[in-house]
PDB file of C-alpha atoms in Angstrom:
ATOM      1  CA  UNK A   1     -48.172  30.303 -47.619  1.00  0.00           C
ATOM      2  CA  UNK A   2     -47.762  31.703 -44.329  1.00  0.00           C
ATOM      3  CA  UNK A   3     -44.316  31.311 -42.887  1.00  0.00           C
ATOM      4  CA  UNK A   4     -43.329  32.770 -39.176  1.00  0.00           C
ATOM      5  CA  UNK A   5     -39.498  33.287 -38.686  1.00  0.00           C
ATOM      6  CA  UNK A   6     -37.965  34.273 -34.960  1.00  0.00           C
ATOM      7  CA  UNK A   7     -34.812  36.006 -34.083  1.00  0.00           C
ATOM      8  CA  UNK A   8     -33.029  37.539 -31.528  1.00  0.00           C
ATOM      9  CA  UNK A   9     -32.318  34.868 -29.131  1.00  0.00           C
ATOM     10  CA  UNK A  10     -28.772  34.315 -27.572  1.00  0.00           C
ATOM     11  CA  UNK A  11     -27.770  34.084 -24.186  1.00  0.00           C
ATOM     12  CA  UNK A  12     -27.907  36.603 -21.656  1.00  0.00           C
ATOM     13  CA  UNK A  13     -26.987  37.356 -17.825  1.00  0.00           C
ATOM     14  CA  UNK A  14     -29.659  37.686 -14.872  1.00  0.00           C
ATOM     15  CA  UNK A  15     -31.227  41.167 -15.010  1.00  0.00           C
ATOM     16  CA  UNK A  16     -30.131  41.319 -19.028  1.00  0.00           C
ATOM     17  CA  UNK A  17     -32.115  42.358 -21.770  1.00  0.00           C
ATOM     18  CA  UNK A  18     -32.900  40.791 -25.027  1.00  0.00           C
ATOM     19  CA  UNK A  19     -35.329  41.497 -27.746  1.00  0.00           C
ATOM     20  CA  UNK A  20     -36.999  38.950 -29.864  1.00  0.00           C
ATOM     21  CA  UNK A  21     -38.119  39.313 -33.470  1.00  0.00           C
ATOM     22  CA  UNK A  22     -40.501  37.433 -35.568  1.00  0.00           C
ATOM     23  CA  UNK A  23     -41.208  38.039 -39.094  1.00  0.00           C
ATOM     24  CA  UNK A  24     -44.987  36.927 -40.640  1.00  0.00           C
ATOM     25  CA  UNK A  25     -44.393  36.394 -44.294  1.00  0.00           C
ATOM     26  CA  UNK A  26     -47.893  35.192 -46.468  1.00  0.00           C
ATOM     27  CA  UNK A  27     -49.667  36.387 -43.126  1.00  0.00           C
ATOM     28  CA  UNK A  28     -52.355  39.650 -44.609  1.00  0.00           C
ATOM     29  CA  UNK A  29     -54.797  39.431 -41.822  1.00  0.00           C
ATOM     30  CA  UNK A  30     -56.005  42.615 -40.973  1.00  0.00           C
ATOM     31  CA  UNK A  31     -57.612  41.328 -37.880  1.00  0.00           C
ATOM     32  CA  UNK A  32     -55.647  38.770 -35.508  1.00  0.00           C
ATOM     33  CA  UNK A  33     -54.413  37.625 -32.471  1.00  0.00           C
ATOM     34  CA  UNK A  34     -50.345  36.729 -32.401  1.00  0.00           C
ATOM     35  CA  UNK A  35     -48.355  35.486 -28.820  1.00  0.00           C
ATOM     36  CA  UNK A  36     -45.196  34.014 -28.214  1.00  0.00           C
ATOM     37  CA  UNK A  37     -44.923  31.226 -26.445  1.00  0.00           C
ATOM     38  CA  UNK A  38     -42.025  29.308 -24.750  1.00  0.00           C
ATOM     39  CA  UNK A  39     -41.152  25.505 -23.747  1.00  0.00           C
ATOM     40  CA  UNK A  40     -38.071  24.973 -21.377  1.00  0.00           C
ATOM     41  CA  UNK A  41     -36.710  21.139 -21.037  1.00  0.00           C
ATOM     42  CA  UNK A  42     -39.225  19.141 -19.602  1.00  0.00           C
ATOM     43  CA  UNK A  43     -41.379  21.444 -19.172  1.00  0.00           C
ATOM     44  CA  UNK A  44     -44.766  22.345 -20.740  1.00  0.00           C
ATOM     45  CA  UNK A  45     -45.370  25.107 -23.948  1.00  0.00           C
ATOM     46  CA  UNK A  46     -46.361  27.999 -21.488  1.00  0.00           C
ATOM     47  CA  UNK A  47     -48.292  31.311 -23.455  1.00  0.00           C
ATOM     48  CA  UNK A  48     -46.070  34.457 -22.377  1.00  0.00           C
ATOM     49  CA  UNK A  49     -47.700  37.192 -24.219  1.00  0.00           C
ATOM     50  CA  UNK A  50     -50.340  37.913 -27.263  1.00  0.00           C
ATOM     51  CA  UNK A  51     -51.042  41.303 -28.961  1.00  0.00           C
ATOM     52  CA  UNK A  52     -54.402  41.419 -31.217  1.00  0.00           C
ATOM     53  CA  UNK A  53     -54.820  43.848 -34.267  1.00  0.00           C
ATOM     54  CA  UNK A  54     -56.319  46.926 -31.639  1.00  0.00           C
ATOM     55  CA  UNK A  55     -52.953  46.213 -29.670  1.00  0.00           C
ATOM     56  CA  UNK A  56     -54.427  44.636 -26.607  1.00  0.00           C
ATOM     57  CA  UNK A  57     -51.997  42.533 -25.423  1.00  0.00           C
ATOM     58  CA  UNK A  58     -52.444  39.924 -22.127  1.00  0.00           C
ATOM     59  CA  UNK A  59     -49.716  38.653 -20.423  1.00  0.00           C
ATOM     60  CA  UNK A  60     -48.694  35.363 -18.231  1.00  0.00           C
ATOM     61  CA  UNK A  61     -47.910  36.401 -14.594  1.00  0.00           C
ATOM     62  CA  UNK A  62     -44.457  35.173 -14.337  1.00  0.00           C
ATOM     63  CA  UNK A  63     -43.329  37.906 -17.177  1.00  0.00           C
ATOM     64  CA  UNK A  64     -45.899  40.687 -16.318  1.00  0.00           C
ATOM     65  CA  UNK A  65     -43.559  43.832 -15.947  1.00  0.00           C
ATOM     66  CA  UNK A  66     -40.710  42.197 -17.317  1.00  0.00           C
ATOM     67  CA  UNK A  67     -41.696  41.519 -21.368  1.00  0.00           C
ATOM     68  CA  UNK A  68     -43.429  43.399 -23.637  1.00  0.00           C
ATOM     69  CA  UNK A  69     -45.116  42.460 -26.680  1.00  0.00           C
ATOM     70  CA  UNK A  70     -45.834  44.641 -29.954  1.00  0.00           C
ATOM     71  CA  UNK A  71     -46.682  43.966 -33.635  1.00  0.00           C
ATOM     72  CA  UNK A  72     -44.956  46.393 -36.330  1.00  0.00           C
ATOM     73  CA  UNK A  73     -48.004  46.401 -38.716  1.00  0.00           C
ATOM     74  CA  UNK A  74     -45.743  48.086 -42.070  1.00  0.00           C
ATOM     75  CA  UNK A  75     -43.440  45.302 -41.695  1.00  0.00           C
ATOM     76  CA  UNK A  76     -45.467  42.579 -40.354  1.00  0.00           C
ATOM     77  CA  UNK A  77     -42.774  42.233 -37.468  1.00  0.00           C
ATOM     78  CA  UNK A  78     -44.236  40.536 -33.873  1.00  0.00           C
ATOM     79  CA  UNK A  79     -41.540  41.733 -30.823  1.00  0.00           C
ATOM     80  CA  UNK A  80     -40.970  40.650 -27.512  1.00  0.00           C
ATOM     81  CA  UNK A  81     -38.643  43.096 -25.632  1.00  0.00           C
ATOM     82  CA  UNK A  82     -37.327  41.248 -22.405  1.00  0.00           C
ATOM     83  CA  UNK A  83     -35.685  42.882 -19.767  1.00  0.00           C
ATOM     84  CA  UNK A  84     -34.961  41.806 -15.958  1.00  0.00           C
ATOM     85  CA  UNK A  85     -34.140  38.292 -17.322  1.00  0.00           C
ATOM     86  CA  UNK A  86     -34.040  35.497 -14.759  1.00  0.00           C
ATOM     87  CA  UNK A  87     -32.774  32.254 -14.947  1.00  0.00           C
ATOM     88  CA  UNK A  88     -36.114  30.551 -15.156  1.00  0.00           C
ATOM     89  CA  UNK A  89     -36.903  32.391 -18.452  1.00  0.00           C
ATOM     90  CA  UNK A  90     -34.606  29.986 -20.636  1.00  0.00           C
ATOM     91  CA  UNK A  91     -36.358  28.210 -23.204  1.00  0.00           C
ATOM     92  CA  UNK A  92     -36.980  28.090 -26.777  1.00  0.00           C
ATOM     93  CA  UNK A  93     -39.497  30.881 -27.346  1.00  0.00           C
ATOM     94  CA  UNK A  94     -41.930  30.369 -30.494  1.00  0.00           C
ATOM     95  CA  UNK A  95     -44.000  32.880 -32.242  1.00  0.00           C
ATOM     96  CA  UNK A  96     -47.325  32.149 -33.402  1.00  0.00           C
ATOM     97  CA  UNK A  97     -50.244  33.339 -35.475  1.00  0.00           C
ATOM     98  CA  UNK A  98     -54.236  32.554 -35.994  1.00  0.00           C
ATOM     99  CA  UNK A  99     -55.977  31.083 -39.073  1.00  0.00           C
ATOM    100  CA  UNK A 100     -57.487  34.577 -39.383  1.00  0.00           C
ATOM    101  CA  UNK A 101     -60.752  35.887 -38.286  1.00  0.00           C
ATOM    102  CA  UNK A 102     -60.207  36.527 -34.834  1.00  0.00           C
ATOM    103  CA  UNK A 103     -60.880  39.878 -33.560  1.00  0.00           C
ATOM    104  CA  UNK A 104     -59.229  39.564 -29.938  1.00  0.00           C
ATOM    105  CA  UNK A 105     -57.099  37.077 -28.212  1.00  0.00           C
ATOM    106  CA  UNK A 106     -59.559  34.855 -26.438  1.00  0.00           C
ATOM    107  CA  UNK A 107     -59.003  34.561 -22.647  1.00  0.00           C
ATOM    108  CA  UNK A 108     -57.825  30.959 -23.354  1.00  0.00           C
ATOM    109  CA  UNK A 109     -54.847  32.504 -25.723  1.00  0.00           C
ATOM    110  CA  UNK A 110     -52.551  31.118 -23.273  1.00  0.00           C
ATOM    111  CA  UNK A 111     -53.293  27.075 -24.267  1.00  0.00           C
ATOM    112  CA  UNK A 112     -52.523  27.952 -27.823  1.00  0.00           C
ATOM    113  CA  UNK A 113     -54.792  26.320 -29.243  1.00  0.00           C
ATOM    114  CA  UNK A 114     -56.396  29.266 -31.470  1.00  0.00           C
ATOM    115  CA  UNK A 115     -52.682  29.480 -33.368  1.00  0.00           C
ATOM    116  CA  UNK A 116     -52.557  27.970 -36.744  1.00  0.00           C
ATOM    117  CA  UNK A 117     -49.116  28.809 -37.637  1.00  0.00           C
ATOM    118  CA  UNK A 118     -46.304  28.568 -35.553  1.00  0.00           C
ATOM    119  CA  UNK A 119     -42.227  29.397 -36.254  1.00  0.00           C
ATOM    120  CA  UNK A 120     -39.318  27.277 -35.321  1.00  0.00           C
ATOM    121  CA  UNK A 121     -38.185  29.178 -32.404  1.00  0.00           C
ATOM    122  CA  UNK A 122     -35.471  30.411 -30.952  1.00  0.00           C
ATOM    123  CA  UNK A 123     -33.267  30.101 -28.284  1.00  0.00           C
ATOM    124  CA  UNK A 124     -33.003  32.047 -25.101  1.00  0.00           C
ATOM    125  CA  UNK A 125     -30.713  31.128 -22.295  1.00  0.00           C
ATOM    126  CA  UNK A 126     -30.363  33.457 -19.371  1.00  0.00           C
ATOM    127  CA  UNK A 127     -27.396  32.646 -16.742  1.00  0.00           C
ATOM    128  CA  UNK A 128     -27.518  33.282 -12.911  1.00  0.00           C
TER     129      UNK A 128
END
């Protein structure tokens, strides 16, 4: 059983840092695509970044420069490292994972609609 857990999130001030954690237990894919993805209040699930097993990761636009995405293969750990945090970047940020099989992110990551498993998210809240 494949269970995604995320950590790390907390509140932070504009032009703070703070690095998110997400551990992939039951998940032995040697070949995948992973992301996190984040939903704000009204607002709809937006992709912000996905790493595949090579280590190609894609980006959204609004966090290019900003975030950066990684996967610790030893200890099956995804990371998003966020620095230069605005205001606009609260939300509750999710992790997620494919059914297996895929050997990049597909340019449609984004939509999230290749992820099969997805963690209960976490919190981030970034004041002005």
């Amino acid at each position: 059983q494949v269970e995604l857990v995320e950590s790390g999130g907390g509140s932070a001030q504009s032009g703070g840092s703070l690095r998110l954690s997400c551990a992939a237990s039951g998940y032995t894919h040697r070949r995948f695509c992973m992301g996190w993805f984040r939903q704000a209040p009204g607002k709809a699930r937006e992709g912000v970044a996905s790493i595949d097993h090579d280590g190609a990761t894609k980006y959204a636009e609004s966090v290019k420069g900003r975030f950066t995405i990684s996967h610790h293969k030893r200890n099956k750990t995804l990371i998003l490292e966020m620095n230069s945090l605005k205001p606009e970047d609260t939300a509750m940020y999710y992790c997620a994972a494919d059914p297996g099989g895929y050997d990049y992110c597909t340019d449609s990551w984004a939509q999230g609609s290749e992820f099969a498993y997805w963690g209960q998210g976490t919190q981030v809240t970034v004041s002005s």
